[in-house]
Coordinates of C-alpha atoms and ligand atoms in Angstrom, one line a residue:
M5 CA 0.2 18.6 -19.7
N6 CA -0.3 15.5 -21.5
Q7 CA -2.0 12.6 -19.7
Y8 CA -0.6 9.2 -19.2
Y9 CA -2.0 6.0 -18.1
Y10 CA -0.3 2.6 -18.1
M11 CA -1.7 -0.6 -16.1
P12 CA -0.6 -4.0 -17.4
T13 CA -1.6 -6.2 -14.4
R14 CA -4.4 -8.8 -15.6
V15 CA -6.7 -8.5 -12.7
V16 CA -9.2 -11.7 -11.8
M17 CA -11.9 -10.9 -8.9
G18 CA -14.8 -12.7 -6.9
D19 CA -15.1 -15.7 -5.0
G20 CA -13.2 -18.9 -5.8
C21 CA -11.1 -16.8 -8.5
I22 CA -7.7 -18.6 -7.8
G23 CA -9.1 -22.1 -8.1
N24 CA -11.5 -21.4 -11.1
N25 CA -8.4 -19.7 -12.9
S26 CA -5.8 -22.2 -12.0
K27 CA -4.8 -22.2 -15.8
L28 CA -3.4 -18.8 -15.6
F29 CA -0.6 -20.1 -13.2
A30 CA 0.5 -22.4 -15.9
S31 CA 1.3 -19.7 -18.5
L32 CA 4.1 -18.2 -15.9
G33 CA 6.2 -21.3 -15.5
K34 CA 6.5 -24.7 -14.1
K35 CA 8.0 -23.9 -10.6
A36 CA 6.9 -21.1 -8.3
L37 CA 8.3 -19.4 -5.1
I38 CA 5.3 -18.7 -2.7
V39 CA 6.3 -15.2 -0.9
T40 CA 4.5 -14.9 2.4
G41 CA 4.3 -13.8 6.1
R42 CA 4.8 -16.1 8.9
H43 CA 1.3 -16.8 9.9
S44 CA -1.9 -15.4 8.2
A45 CA -1.8 -17.2 4.9
K46 CA -1.9 -20.5 6.5
I47 CA -5.0 -19.5 8.6
N48 CA -7.3 -17.5 6.0
G49 CA -7.3 -20.3 3.3
S50 CA -5.1 -18.3 0.5
Q51 CA -2.4 -20.5 0.8
D52 CA -4.3 -23.8 0.5
D53 CA -6.6 -22.6 -2.2
L54 CA -3.4 -21.5 -4.1
I55 CA -1.5 -24.9 -3.4
K56 CA -4.8 -27.0 -4.6
A57 CA -4.4 -24.7 -8.1
L58 CA -1.1 -25.3 -8.6
D59 CA -1.2 -29.3 -7.8
A60 CA -4.1 -28.9 -10.4
E61 CA -1.8 -27.8 -12.8
K62 CA 1.3 -29.9 -11.9
I63 CA 3.3 -27.0 -10.8
D64 CA 6.3 -27.4 -8.4
Y65 CA 6.6 -24.9 -5.4
L66 CA 8.6 -23.6 -2.5
V67 CA 7.2 -21.5 0.3
F68 CA 9.2 -18.3 1.6
D69 CA 7.4 -17.3 4.5
K70 CA 9.9 -15.0 6.3
I71 CA 8.3 -11.6 5.3
K72 CA 7.7 -9.3 8.2
S73 CA 5.9 -6.0 8.3
N74 CA 7.9 -3.1 6.4
P75 CA 10.3 -5.5 4.6
T76 CA 13.9 -4.8 4.6
I77 CA 16.5 -4.9 1.8
A78 CA 18.2 -7.8 3.2
I79 CA 15.1 -9.9 3.1
I80 CA 14.9 -9.5 -0.8
Y81 CA 18.2 -10.5 -1.2
E82 CA 18.1 -13.7 0.8
G83 CA 14.7 -14.4 -1.3
A84 CA 16.3 -13.8 -4.4
A85 CA 18.9 -16.2 -3.6
V86 CA 16.4 -19.2 -2.7
A87 CA 14.9 -18.4 -6.0
K88 CA 18.2 -18.5 -8.2
E89 CA 19.4 -21.7 -6.2
N90 CA 16.1 -23.4 -6.7
K91 CA 15.5 -22.2 -10.4
I92 CA 12.5 -20.7 -9.9
D93 CA 10.4 -19.6 -13.0
F94 CA 7.9 -17.3 -10.9
I95 CA 6.9 -15.6 -8.0
I96 CA 3.7 -15.7 -6.1
A97 CA 2.8 -13.2 -3.3
I98 CA 0.1 -13.7 -0.6
G99 CA -0.6 -11.2 1.8
G100 CA -0.6 -7.5 2.7
G101 CA 1.7 -5.1 1.4
S102 CA 4.6 -6.3 3.1
P103 CA 5.1 -9.9 1.2
M104 CA 3.9 -8.0 -2.1
D105 CA 6.4 -5.8 -1.9
A106 CA 9.2 -8.1 -0.9
A107 CA 8.0 -10.3 -3.7
K108 CA 8.6 -7.7 -6.6
G109 CA 12.0 -7.1 -5.2
I110 CA 12.7 -10.8 -5.1
A111 CA 11.2 -11.1 -8.7
L112 CA 13.6 -8.5 -10.0
L113 CA 16.7 -9.7 -8.1
A114 CA 16.1 -13.4 -9.1
A115 CA 16.2 -12.1 -12.8
Q116 CA 19.2 -9.9 -12.7
N117 CA 22.1 -8.8 -10.5
I118 CA 21.9 -5.7 -9.0
S119 CA 23.9 -4.3 -6.2
E120 CA 22.4 -2.4 -3.3
E121 CA 23.9 0.8 -4.3
N122 CA 21.9 0.6 -7.2
L123 CA 18.6 -0.9 -5.9
F124 CA 16.7 2.3 -6.0
S125 CA 18.4 3.9 -9.0
G126 CA 15.3 3.1 -11.2
S127 CA 17.7 2.1 -13.9
Y128 CA 17.6 -1.7 -14.6
E129 CA 17.7 -4.3 -17.3
N130 CA 14.7 -5.5 -18.7
K131 CA 14.6 -8.7 -16.8
I132 CA 12.1 -10.1 -14.3
L133 CA 10.2 -13.1 -13.2
P134 CA 6.8 -13.0 -13.9
M135 CA 4.3 -12.7 -10.8
A136 CA 1.1 -13.5 -9.4
F137 CA -0.2 -11.6 -6.4
V138 CA -2.9 -12.3 -3.8
P139 CA -3.7 -9.5 -1.7
T140 CA -5.1 -10.5 1.9
T141 CA -5.3 -6.8 3.4
S142 CA -7.2 -4.1 1.8
G143 CA -5.1 -1.2 1.8
T144 CA -2.1 -1.1 -0.5
G145 CA -3.1 -1.9 -3.6
S146 CA 0.3 -3.1 -4.1
E147 CA -0.9 -5.9 -6.5
V148 CA -1.7 -3.3 -9.1
T149 CA 1.4 -0.9 -8.7
K150 CA 4.7 -0.4 -10.0
Y151 CA 6.6 0.3 -6.2
S152 CA 8.1 -2.2 -3.8
I153 CA 8.6 0.0 -0.6
L154 CA 11.4 -1.2 1.6
T155 CA 12.9 -0.2 4.9
N156 CA 16.1 1.7 4.1
D157 CA 18.3 1.7 7.4
K158 CA 20.9 3.9 5.5
A159 CA 18.3 6.6 4.6
Q160 CA 16.6 5.9 7.9
T161 CA 13.5 5.8 5.9
K162 CA 11.4 3.6 3.5
T163 CA 12.5 4.0 -0.1
S164 CA 10.8 2.6 -3.1
I165 CA 11.9 0.6 -5.8
A166 CA 10.0 2.1 -8.7
T167 CA 9.7 1.1 -12.2
E168 CA 7.2 -0.2 -14.8
L169 CA 9.0 -3.7 -14.7
I170 CA 7.8 -4.5 -11.4
F171 CA 4.0 -4.3 -12.3
P172 CA 2.6 -7.9 -10.9
T173 CA 1.9 -9.8 -14.2
I174 CA -1.7 -11.1 -12.5
A175 CA -3.5 -10.3 -9.4
F176 CA -6.2 -12.5 -7.9
L177 CA -8.8 -10.6 -5.8
D178 CA -11.0 -12.7 -3.3
A179 CA -12.5 -10.8 -0.4
K180 CA -13.0 -14.2 1.6
Y181 CA -9.4 -13.9 2.6
T182 CA -9.9 -10.9 4.1
D183 CA -12.3 -12.1 6.6
K184 CA -10.2 -12.8 9.9
L185 CA -8.4 -9.5 9.5
S186 CA -8.3 -7.6 12.9
V187 CA -10.5 -4.3 13.2
E188 CA -7.4 -2.6 13.7
V189 CA -5.5 -3.7 10.7
T190 CA -8.9 -3.2 8.6
I191 CA -8.9 0.1 9.5
N192 CA -5.4 1.0 9.1
T193 CA -5.4 -0.4 5.8
A194 CA -8.9 1.2 4.6
I195 CA -7.4 4.3 5.7
D196 CA -4.1 3.8 3.7
A197 CA -6.4 3.3 0.5
L198 CA -8.0 6.6 1.4
S199 CA -5.0 8.1 1.5
H200 CA -4.1 6.8 -1.8
A201 CA -7.4 7.9 -3.4
I202 CA -6.9 11.4 -1.8
E203 CA -3.1 11.7 -2.7
G204 CA -4.0 10.5 -6.0
M205 CA -6.4 13.3 -6.4
L206 CA -4.0 15.7 -5.3
S207 CA -0.9 14.6 -7.2
V208 CA 0.2 16.8 -10.3
K209 CA 0.1 13.6 -12.5
S210 CA -3.7 13.3 -11.7
S211 CA -5.9 12.7 -14.8
M212 CA -9.3 12.2 -15.9
I213 CA -8.9 8.6 -15.2
T214 CA -7.3 8.5 -12.0
N215 CA -9.9 11.0 -10.6
A216 CA -12.7 8.8 -11.7
L217 CA -11.4 5.5 -9.9
A218 CA -10.0 7.8 -6.6
E219 CA -13.6 9.4 -6.2
K220 CA -15.1 5.8 -6.5
S221 CA -12.6 4.3 -3.7
A222 CA -13.2 6.8 -1.8
Q223 CA -16.8 6.6 -2.0
L224 CA -16.5 2.6 -1.3
I225 CA -14.4 3.3 1.6
M226 CA -16.7 5.9 3.0
G227 CA -19.6 3.5 2.8
C228 CA -17.8 1.2 5.3
V229 CA -17.1 3.6 7.8
P230 CA -20.1 2.9 9.8
E231 CA -19.5 -0.6 10.0
M232 CA -15.9 0.3 11.2
I233 CA -17.2 2.6 13.9
K234 CA -19.5 -0.3 15.1
A235 CA -16.7 -2.9 15.3
I236 CA -14.5 -0.2 17.5
E237 CA -17.6 0.1 19.8
S238 CA -18.8 -3.5 20.2
P239 CA -15.6 -5.3 19.9
T240 CA -17.0 -8.7 20.6
A241 CA -19.7 -8.3 17.9
P242 CA -18.9 -10.1 14.5
A243 CA -17.2 -7.3 12.5
F244 CA -17.6 -6.7 8.9
S245 CA -19.9 -8.1 6.6
P246 CA -18.8 -10.0 3.4
Q247 CA -20.2 -6.5 1.0
T248 CA -18.2 -4.6 3.4
R249 CA -14.9 -6.8 2.8
E250 CA -15.7 -6.9 -0.8
N251 CA -15.7 -2.9 -1.1
L252 CA -13.0 -2.4 0.9
L253 CA -10.7 -4.8 -1.3
Q254 CA -12.1 -3.2 -4.6
A255 CA -11.5 0.3 -3.1
S256 CA -7.8 -0.7 -2.1
F257 CA -7.2 -2.0 -5.7
L258 CA -8.9 1.2 -7.3
A259 CA -6.7 3.1 -5.0
G260 CA -3.7 1.0 -6.1
V261 CA -4.3 1.7 -9.7
V262 CA -4.9 5.7 -8.9
I263 CA -1.0 5.7 -7.2
A264 CA 0.3 3.4 -9.9
Q265 CA -0.2 6.5 -12.2
T266 CA -0.2 9.5 -9.8
G267 CA 2.3 8.2 -7.1
T268 CA 1.9 9.5 -3.5
T269 CA 2.3 13.2 -2.0
A270 CA 3.2 15.0 1.0
V271 CA 1.1 12.8 3.3
H272 CA 3.0 9.7 2.4
A273 CA 6.4 11.3 2.5
M274 CA 5.7 12.6 6.5
G275 CA 4.3 9.1 7.3
Y276 CA 7.4 7.2 6.1
S277 CA 9.2 8.9 9.3
L278 CA 6.2 8.2 11.8
T279 CA 6.8 4.5 10.8
Y280 CA 10.3 4.5 10.8
F281 CA 11.1 5.9 13.7
K282 CA 7.8 5.5 15.9
H283 CA 6.8 2.1 14.5
I284 CA 3.2 3.6 13.6
D285 CA 1.3 1.3 11.2
H286 CA 1.7 2.8 7.8
G287 CA -2.0 3.1 7.5
K288 CA -2.6 4.8 10.4
A289 CA 0.3 7.2 9.9
N290 CA -1.0 8.4 6.7
G291 CA -4.3 8.6 7.9
M292 CA -3.4 11.1 10.8
L293 CA -1.8 13.3 8.8
L294 CA -4.5 13.6 6.1
A295 CA -6.8 16.4 7.3
E296 CA -4.4 18.6 7.9
Y297 CA -3.0 18.3 4.8
L298 CA -6.5 19.1 3.2
R299 CA -6.6 22.1 5.3
L300 CA -3.6 23.6 3.7
V301 CA -5.0 22.3 0.5
E302 CA -8.1 24.3 1.1
K303 CA -6.2 27.5 1.6
E304 CA -4.6 27.5 -1.8
R305 CA -6.9 25.3 -3.7
P306 CA -10.3 25.3 -2.2
D307 CA -11.8 23.6 -5.4
L308 CA -9.7 20.5 -5.1
S309 CA -10.5 20.3 -1.4
T310 CA -14.4 20.7 -2.1
E311 CA -14.1 18.2 -4.8
I312 CA -12.4 15.7 -2.4
L313 CA -14.8 16.2 0.7
L314 CA -17.8 15.6 -1.8
A315 CA -16.4 12.4 -2.8
M316 CA -16.1 11.1 0.8
N317 CA -19.9 13.0 1.3
L318 CA -18.4 15.4 4.2
D319 CA -19.1 19.0 4.7
N320 CA -15.7 20.1 5.7
V321 CA -12.2 19.4 7.0
D322 CA -13.4 19.5 10.5
E323 CA -15.8 16.5 10.2
F324 CA -13.1 14.5 8.2
K325 CA -10.9 15.3 11.2
S326 CA -12.7 14.1 14.0
L327 CA -13.8 10.9 12.1
I328 CA -10.3 9.8 11.5
K329 CA -9.6 10.5 15.3
Q330 CA -12.5 8.3 16.2
L331 CA -10.8 5.4 13.7
L332 CA -7.5 5.9 14.6
G333 CA -7.0 7.4 17.8
E334 CA -4.1 9.5 18.6
E335 CA -0.1 9.5 18.9
Q336 CA 2.4 11.9 20.4
I337 CA 5.2 13.6 18.8
S338 CA 7.9 15.6 20.2
Q339 CA 9.4 19.2 19.1
E340 CA 12.7 17.4 17.9
E341 CA 10.8 14.6 16.2
I342 CA 9.1 17.5 14.2
K343 CA 12.1 19.2 13.2
Q344 CA 14.0 15.9 12.0
Y345 CA 10.9 14.5 10.0
S346 CA 10.0 18.1 8.6
E347 CA 13.5 18.5 7.4
M348 CA 13.5 14.5 5.9
A349 CA 9.9 14.9 4.4
I350 CA 10.7 18.1 2.6
Q351 CA 13.3 16.5 0.6
T352 CA 11.3 13.8 -0.9
A353 CA 10.3 13.2 -4.6
N354 CA 6.8 13.1 -3.1
I355 CA 6.7 17.0 -2.7
G356 CA 7.6 17.7 -6.0
N357 CA 4.4 15.6 -6.8
C358 CA 2.0 17.7 -4.8
M359 CA -0.4 20.4 -6.7
V360 CA -0.2 22.0 -3.4
K361 CA 3.5 22.0 -2.3
P362 CA 3.9 22.8 1.1
T363 CA 6.9 24.4 2.8
K364 CA 9.2 23.0 5.5
E365 CA 7.4 25.1 7.8
N366 CA 4.1 23.9 6.7
I367 CA 4.7 20.4 6.9
A368 CA 6.1 21.1 10.7
E369 CA 2.8 22.7 11.4
M370 CA 1.1 19.6 9.9
F371 CA 3.0 17.4 12.1
E372 CA 1.9 19.5 15.2
Q373 CA -1.7 19.9 14.4
S374 CA -2.2 16.0 13.7
L375 CA -0.2 14.5 16.6
R376 CA -0.4 15.2 20.3
C377 CA 2.4 17.5 21.0
L378 CA 4.9 16.8 23.6
Ligands
LIG21 P1 1.3 -5.9 6.3 O1 2.6 -5.5 6.8 O2 1.5 -6.8 5.0 O3 0.5 -6.8 6.9 C1 0.1 -6.5 8.4 C2 -0.3 -7.2 9.3 O4 -1.6 -8.1 9.1 C3 1.1 -8.8 9.5 O5 0.7 -9.1 10.7 C4 0.0 -9.8 8.7 O6 0.5 -11.2 9.2 C5 -1.5 -9.6 8.9 N1 -2.5 -10.0 7.9 C6 -2.2 -9.9 6.3 N2 -3.5 -10.6 6.0 C7 -3.8 -11.2 7.0 C8 -5.3 -11.7 6.8 N3 -6.1 -12.0 5.7 N4 -6.0 -12.1 7.8 C9 -5.2 -11.8 9.3 N5 -4.0 -11.0 9.2 C10 -3.3 -10.7 8.0 O7 0.2 -4.8 6.1 P2 0.0 -4.0 5.0 O8 -0.7 -2.6 5.5 O9 -0.9 -4.7 4.1 O10 1.1 -3.5 3.9 C11 2.2 -2.4 4.6 C12 3.0 -2.3 3.6 O11 2.9 -2.0 2.5 C13 4.1 -1.3 4.3 O12 5.5 -1.8 4.2 C14 3.8 -0.1 3.3 O13 5.0 0.7 3.0 C15 3.7 -0.8 1.9 N6 2.8 -0.1 0.9 C16 3.4 -0.1 -0.6 C17 2.4 0.2 -1.4 C18 2.9 -0.2 -3.0 O14 2.5 0.6 -3.7 N7 3.7 -1.1 -3.1 C19 1.2 1.3 -1.1 C20 1.0 1.7 0.0 C21 1.9 0.6 1.4 P3 1.4 -12.3 8.3 O15 2.9 -11.6 8.8 O16 1.3 -13.5 9.3 O17 0.9 -12.5 7.0
LIG22 FE1 0.5 3.6 1.2

């Protein structure tokens, strides 16, 4: 099979990268819509730095700070209406995956009329507003992916707008904005990035390039695990060193580049139900399922599971499972939930993306082994 790699986002990294590169914003237009969450961007310094950079370039801006976790379809239509009314030239996202994914949808809908019916069709005109992204969690890698993942109440799951059109134009990666992330969000998001790296290695679209990036990402994240465990054990002590914050942000970015090429697999397909129905955080939902998927992979493709365990510097799946339990804790699931979520997961495109394709029975078994069964 031919291999394919495309990642058009310009990436600028390092301390002060927004202020030092303010001219890049001027290349995007004269009026920006800043899409962000309710609180964190105002507290972690990212919004202030951004506004200084926009002022320096005499760029006008408006703040749309209504994005909550797991953004809805309605909020992107609302944001797009604001962008159109105010003749916005480009979109800036600050925040975790939720504001970044919402910003992609807003940039698309502000440039063309797409009905809700056709929102996930994948067939759009070649028009979108430029986008500058500032990730403030280290997990989703949305700053370098072509996905906008939205809560889809009609389908009772999370559904992706997936198109190369929505690759952000520029990403600014400055780890100091992640300094104040809580221990819980830090760990959940890091494990989301680890899922991306591992699922990338298990995708039919994996390649020499994506495997190299995924292995590096997994190594970086595993190198931060001792600090994560220390942070759980002594919650009052200062949590993470600047180097760890930097490594997690880079790992998340690398894993984002990976899934932009490979997509995700069974783990994300299953995790979406845990988030939609049981409100389990996205990273935690995936993380709890990872070890059991790796166990299934081990049965059919031991070469793949060995490669992944080696990248994580672990000896076996059980060691991985107990580490994940220590980091994420446990959740419960009922037999009815397992039946419903397995039926939904088996129908997703992610399953076709798996090198080791689980059956519906395999999926049910993975849910049963990963969560505490009621
Ligand atoms: P998130 O939902 O964006 O944010 C979680 C929480 O963290 C929010 O309460 C947020 O507060 C807070 N927060 C963000 N940055 C902070 C900071 N620097 N300091 C303190 N608090 C901060 O979480 P996420 O895990 O990053 O994103 C999850 C979403 O991304 C899901 O919808 C998932 O499906 C999606 N996702 C997308 C991709 C992709 O390729 N596009 C890949 C994986 C996952 P505020 O609301 O106040 O900002
Ligand atoms: Fe994810």
